[in-house]
Amino acid sequence: MADDQQPPHDRPGPPPAVPDGQPPAVPDTGFDAEQWQRFQRFQEFQRLEEAQREGRLPPLPPPYRRPLWRRILFSKLVRKIAFLLALLVAASWALNHYFGDPDENLPAHITGGHQETRSVIHASSAAEAFRLFYKEVGGGTDPTTRTHACHRFETPELEQRFADHFNAPSCEVAVQRLSDEVTDTTSYARHRPWLEKLRPGPDGNVVISSCELEIEGGPPLGRFTFRIIPRSKGDQWIITDHQKEAADCR
């Protein structure tokens, strides 16, 4: 072709190059730049859907769902229930810690049983149980103290046996009458360290005779048998038998 020849005018040339860093020009469609971009994204989405329907693209994975147990565990209802339970536990602990159980010093046959497995409500040794019984008899003018003294016996039948040994209609009446004979409560319930050295026999019992001791300040109360309450917290001791001894120990 000669230099002065020109290419035919009916052949379109290539589109003008777009400088790097500049978006393609928006066609004259009445859209602004943002609307045109949204329209292009919509067209791209339609092309993807059509390709999936025709099997040319793998289907998109289903949206992730947490396992059922996790949805239940983290649900609002479960969180509310857990919060309420925590409040109830905290309130129960506070009441028991700061106010205590009004019946915690009563024995099993009064409170309904098994208090000793949860709390220390009896003496921690046979010697201490013996001393506390004498102390409560010495303070037997008080109704509550009389009740505590009688509840150191294992059963109501044993309480009544103690009362019979002192010719009283009930254990509490016996304690009240014996209390009237006490002249020195300190000496009457004094601590005897050597009693702490007593060890249970083969049957697990410890026997303490009032007449073998020098009881001062009041009447001797007889012969006591003590044993550990089974499964009690801290090995608590209770009176399991009582035998009458002479009032003058002769």
CSV table of C-alpha atoms in Angstrom, one decimal:
chain,number,residue,atom,x,y,z
A,1,MET,CA,0.0,0.0,0.0
A,2,ALA,CA,1.3,3.4,-0.9
A,3,ASP,CA,2.3,5.8,1.8
A,4,ASP,CA,-0.4,8.2,0.8
A,5,GLN,CA,-3.2,5.6,1.0
A,6,GLN,CA,-5.4,5.7,4.0
A,7,PRO,CA,-7.2,2.8,5.7
A,8,PRO,CA,-10.8,2.3,4.9
A,9,HIS,CA,-13.1,4.4,7.1
A,10,ASP,CA,-15.6,1.6,7.6
A,11,ARG,CA,-13.3,-0.5,9.8
A,12,PRO,CA,-13.5,0.4,13.5
A,13,GLY,CA,-10.3,0.8,15.3
A,14,PRO,CA,-9.5,-0.5,18.8
A,15,PRO,CA,-11.1,1.2,21.8
A,16,PRO,CA,-9.1,4.0,23.3
A,17,ALA,CA,-6.8,2.8,26.1
A,18,VAL,CA,-7.8,3.7,29.6
A,19,PRO,CA,-5.0,5.1,31.7
A,20,ASP,CA,-3.9,3.0,34.6
A,21,GLY,CA,-5.6,3.8,37.9
A,22,GLN,CA,-8.7,5.2,36.4
A,23,PRO,CA,-12.1,3.4,36.3
A,24,PRO,CA,-13.7,2.9,32.9
A,25,ALA,CA,-15.9,5.7,31.8
A,26,VAL,CA,-19.6,5.5,32.6
A,27,PRO,CA,-21.7,5.0,29.4
A,28,ASP,CA,-24.2,7.6,28.7
A,29,THR,CA,-27.1,5.7,30.3
A,30,GLY,CA,-28.3,8.3,32.7
A,31,PHE,CA,-26.6,6.5,35.7
A,32,ASP,CA,-24.0,8.1,37.9
A,33,ALA,CA,-20.8,6.3,38.8
A,34,GLU,CA,-22.1,4.6,41.9
A,35,GLN,CA,-25.3,3.4,40.3
A,36,TRP,CA,-23.4,2.1,37.3
A,37,GLN,CA,-21.1,0.0,39.7
A,38,ARG,CA,-24.1,-1.5,41.5
A,39,PHE,CA,-25.6,-2.4,38.1
A,40,GLN,CA,-22.4,-4.1,37.0
A,41,ARG,CA,-22.2,-6.1,40.3
A,42,PHE,CA,-25.9,-7.1,39.8
A,43,GLN,CA,-25.0,-8.3,36.2
A,44,GLU,CA,-22.1,-10.3,37.6
A,45,PHE,CA,-24.3,-11.9,40.2
A,46,GLN,CA,-26.8,-12.9,37.5
A,47,ARG,CA,-24.0,-14.4,35.4
A,48,LEU,CA,-22.8,-16.5,38.3
A,49,GLU,CA,-26.3,-17.8,39.1
A,50,GLU,CA,-26.8,-18.7,35.4
A,51,ALA,CA,-23.5,-20.5,35.4
A,52,GLN,CA,-24.5,-22.5,38.5
A,53,ARG,CA,-27.8,-23.5,37.0
A,54,GLU,CA,-26.0,-24.7,33.9
A,55,GLY,CA,-23.6,-26.7,36.0
A,56,ARG,CA,-20.5,-24.7,34.9
A,57,LEU,CA,-19.7,-23.7,38.5
A,58,PRO,CA,-19.9,-25.7,41.7
A,59,PRO,CA,-22.8,-24.7,44.0
A,60,LEU,CA,-22.0,-22.3,46.8
A,61,PRO,CA,-21.6,-24.0,50.2
A,62,PRO,CA,-24.7,-23.6,52.5
A,63,PRO,CA,-24.4,-21.0,55.2
A,64,TYR,CA,-22.7,-22.2,58.4
A,65,ARG,CA,-25.0,-23.0,61.3
A,66,ARG,CA,-23.8,-23.8,64.8
A,67,PRO,CA,-24.6,-27.3,66.1
A,68,LEU,CA,-28.0,-27.6,67.9
A,69,TRP,CA,-26.4,-28.1,71.3
A,70,ARG,CA,-24.4,-24.9,71.0
A,71,ARG,CA,-27.5,-23.0,69.9
A,72,ILE,CA,-29.4,-24.3,72.9
A,73,LEU,CA,-26.5,-23.7,75.3
A,74,PHE,CA,-26.0,-20.1,74.2
A,75,SER,CA,-29.7,-19.2,73.9
A,76,LYS,CA,-31.1,-16.4,76.0
A,77,LEU,CA,-33.4,-18.6,77.9
A,78,VAL,CA,-30.6,-20.9,79.1
A,79,ARG,CA,-28.5,-17.9,80.1
A,80,LYS,CA,-31.3,-16.5,82.1
A,81,ILE,CA,-31.9,-19.8,83.9
A,82,ALA,CA,-28.2,-20.2,84.7
A,83,PHE,CA,-28.1,-16.7,86.1
A,84,LEU,CA,-31.2,-17.3,88.3
A,85,LEU,CA,-29.6,-20.6,89.6
A,86,ALA,CA,-26.4,-18.8,90.4
A,87,LEU,CA,-28.3,-16.2,92.4
A,88,LEU,CA,-30.2,-18.9,94.3
A,89,VAL,CA,-27.0,-20.7,95.2
A,90,ALA,CA,-25.3,-17.5,96.3
A,91,ALA,CA,-28.3,-16.5,98.5
A,92,SER,CA,-28.5,-19.9,100.1
A,93,TRP,CA,-24.8,-19.9,100.9
A,94,ALA,CA,-25.0,-16.4,102.4
A,95,LEU,CA,-28.0,-17.3,104.6
A,96,ASN,CA,-26.2,-20.4,105.9
A,97,HIS,CA,-22.9,-18.7,106.4
A,98,TYR,CA,-24.1,-15.6,108.2
A,99,PHE,CA,-27.3,-16.8,109.9
A,100,GLY,CA,-26.8,-20.5,110.2
A,101,ASP,CA,-29.3,-23.2,110.6
A,102,PRO,CA,-31.5,-22.8,113.7
A,103,ASP,CA,-31.7,-26.6,114.1
A,104,GLU,CA,-28.1,-27.4,113.5
A,105,ASN,CA,-27.4,-28.1,117.2
A,106,LEU,CA,-30.3,-30.6,117.5
A,107,PRO,CA,-29.7,-34.3,117.1
A,108,ALA,CA,-30.9,-36.6,114.2
A,109,HIS,CA,-34.1,-37.7,115.8
A,110,ILE,CA,-35.2,-34.0,116.2
A,111,THR,CA,-34.1,-32.5,112.9
A,112,GLY,CA,-34.9,-35.4,110.6
A,113,GLY,CA,-31.6,-37.1,110.4
A,114,HIS,CA,-28.2,-36.9,108.7
A,115,GLN,CA,-27.3,-33.3,110.0
A,116,GLU,CA,-24.0,-34.7,111.3
A,117,THR,CA,-22.9,-35.7,107.9
A,118,ARG,CA,-22.9,-32.0,106.8
A,119,SER,CA,-22.1,-30.0,109.9
A,120,VAL,CA,-20.2,-30.4,113.2
A,121,ILE,CA,-23.0,-30.3,115.8
A,122,HIS,CA,-21.7,-32.7,118.5
A,123,ALA,CA,-18.5,-33.0,120.5
A,124,SER,CA,-15.2,-34.0,118.8
A,125,SER,CA,-14.2,-36.4,121.5
A,126,ALA,CA,-15.8,-38.6,124.2
A,127,ALA,CA,-14.2,-36.4,126.9
A,128,GLU,CA,-15.6,-33.3,125.4
A,129,ALA,CA,-19.1,-34.8,125.1
A,130,PHE,CA,-18.9,-35.8,128.8
A,131,ARG,CA,-17.8,-32.3,129.9
A,132,LEU,CA,-20.4,-30.6,127.8
A,133,PHE,CA,-23.2,-32.7,129.3
A,134,TYR,CA,-22.1,-31.8,132.8
A,135,LYS,CA,-21.9,-28.1,131.7
A,136,GLU,CA,-25.5,-28.2,130.3
A,137,VAL,CA,-26.8,-29.9,133.4
A,138,GLY,CA,-25.2,-27.2,135.5
A,139,GLY,CA,-27.0,-24.6,133.4
A,140,GLY,CA,-30.2,-26.5,133.3
A,141,THR,CA,-32.4,-23.7,134.7
A,142,ASP,CA,-32.5,-22.5,131.1
A,143,PRO,CA,-35.0,-24.4,128.9
A,144,THR,CA,-32.8,-24.3,125.8
A,145,THR,CA,-29.8,-25.6,127.7
A,146,ARG,CA,-31.9,-28.5,129.1
A,147,THR,CA,-33.0,-29.3,125.6
A,148,HIS,CA,-29.4,-29.4,124.3
A,149,ALA,CA,-28.3,-31.6,127.2
A,150,CYS,CA,-31.0,-34.2,126.5
A,151,HIS,CA,-30.4,-34.2,122.8
A,152,ARG,CA,-26.9,-35.5,123.4
A,153,PHE,CA,-28.4,-38.9,123.8
A,154,GLU,CA,-28.7,-41.0,120.7
A,155,THR,CA,-32.4,-41.8,120.9
A,156,PRO,CA,-35.5,-40.6,122.7
A,157,GLU,CA,-35.6,-44.0,124.5
A,158,LEU,CA,-32.1,-43.3,125.9
A,159,GLU,CA,-33.3,-39.9,127.1
A,160,GLN,CA,-36.1,-41.6,129.0
A,161,ARG,CA,-33.8,-44.1,130.5
A,162,PHE,CA,-31.7,-41.3,131.9
A,163,ALA,CA,-34.8,-39.7,133.3
A,164,ASP,CA,-35.9,-43.0,134.9
A,165,HIS,CA,-32.5,-43.4,136.6
A,166,PHE,CA,-33.2,-40.1,138.4
A,167,ASN,CA,-37.0,-40.7,139.0
A,168,ALA,CA,-38.1,-38.0,136.7
A,169,PRO,CA,-40.9,-38.1,134.1
A,170,SER,CA,-38.7,-36.8,131.3
A,171,CYS,CA,-35.1,-36.1,130.6
A,172,GLU,CA,-35.6,-32.3,130.7
A,173,VAL,CA,-37.3,-32.5,134.1
A,174,ALA,CA,-34.4,-34.6,135.3
A,175,VAL,CA,-31.8,-32.1,134.1
A,176,GLN,CA,-33.7,-29.3,135.8
A,177,ARG,CA,-33.9,-31.1,139.1
A,178,LEU,CA,-30.2,-32.0,138.9
A,179,SER,CA,-29.3,-28.4,138.0
A,180,ASP,CA,-30.9,-27.3,141.3
A,181,GLU,CA,-28.3,-29.4,143.2
A,182,VAL,CA,-25.3,-27.8,141.4
A,183,THR,CA,-23.5,-25.3,143.6
A,184,ASP,CA,-20.4,-24.5,141.5
A,185,THR,CA,-20.9,-24.8,137.7
A,186,THR,CA,-17.2,-24.1,137.0
A,187,SER,CA,-15.9,-27.0,139.1
A,188,TYR,CA,-18.8,-29.2,138.1
A,189,ALA,CA,-17.9,-29.0,134.3
A,190,ARG,CA,-14.2,-28.6,134.6
A,191,HIS,CA,-11.9,-29.9,131.9
A,192,ARG,CA,-10.1,-33.1,132.7
A,193,PRO,CA,-7.1,-33.4,130.3
A,194,TRP,CA,-6.4,-37.1,131.1
A,195,LEU,CA,-9.8,-38.1,129.7
A,196,GLU,CA,-8.6,-37.0,126.3
A,197,LYS,CA,-6.2,-39.9,126.4
A,198,LEU,CA,-9.0,-42.5,126.5
A,199,ARG,CA,-9.2,-44.6,123.4
A,200,PRO,CA,-12.1,-46.6,122.1
A,201,GLY,CA,-12.3,-50.3,122.9
A,202,PRO,CA,-12.7,-53.1,120.3
A,203,ASP,CA,-16.4,-52.2,119.9
A,204,GLY,CA,-15.5,-48.5,119.2
A,205,ASN,CA,-17.0,-47.3,122.5
A,206,VAL,CA,-15.6,-45.1,125.2
A,207,VAL,CA,-17.0,-45.6,128.7
A,208,ILE,CA,-16.6,-42.9,131.4
A,209,SER,CA,-17.8,-43.4,135.0
A,210,SER,CA,-18.7,-40.4,137.0
A,211,CYS,CA,-17.8,-42.3,140.2
A,212,GLU,CA,-14.3,-42.9,139.0
A,213,LEU,CA,-13.8,-39.1,138.8
A,214,GLU,CA,-13.8,-36.5,141.5
A,215,ILE,CA,-17.0,-34.7,140.6
A,216,GLU,CA,-17.2,-31.5,142.5
A,217,GLY,CA,-19.8,-28.8,142.7
A,218,GLY,CA,-22.8,-31.0,142.1
A,219,PRO,CA,-24.2,-34.6,141.9
A,220,PRO,CA,-22.5,-37.3,139.8
A,221,LEU,CA,-24.6,-38.3,136.8
A,222,GLY,CA,-23.8,-42.0,136.3
A,223,ARG,CA,-21.9,-44.1,133.8
A,224,PHE,CA,-21.9,-43.0,130.2
A,225,THR,CA,-21.0,-44.8,127.0
A,226,PHE,CA,-19.9,-42.8,123.9
A,227,ARG,CA,-19.3,-43.6,120.3
A,228,ILE,CA,-18.6,-41.9,117.0
A,229,ILE,CA,-21.6,-41.2,114.9
A,230,PRO,CA,-21.2,-43.2,111.7
A,231,ARG,CA,-20.3,-41.0,108.6
A,232,SER,CA,-20.4,-37.9,110.8
A,233,LYS,CA,-18.3,-34.9,109.7
A,234,GLY,CA,-15.1,-34.7,111.8
A,235,ASP,CA,-15.9,-37.8,113.9
A,236,GLN,CA,-18.6,-36.5,116.3
A,237,TRP,CA,-19.4,-38.3,119.5
A,238,ILE,CA,-22.8,-39.0,121.1
A,239,ILE,CA,-24.1,-40.8,124.2
A,240,THR,CA,-25.2,-44.3,123.3
A,241,ASP,CA,-25.8,-45.8,126.8
A,242,HIS,CA,-26.3,-44.7,130.4
A,243,GLN,CA,-26.1,-46.7,133.6
A,244,LYS,CA,-27.2,-45.6,137.1
A,245,GLU,CA,-24.5,-45.3,139.8
A,246,ALA,CA,-24.9,-44.7,143.5
A,247,ALA,CA,-25.5,-41.1,144.4
A,248,ASP,CA,-22.6,-41.2,146.8
A,249,CYS,CA,-20.5,-43.5,144.6
A,250,ARG,CA,-20.2,-46.1,147.3
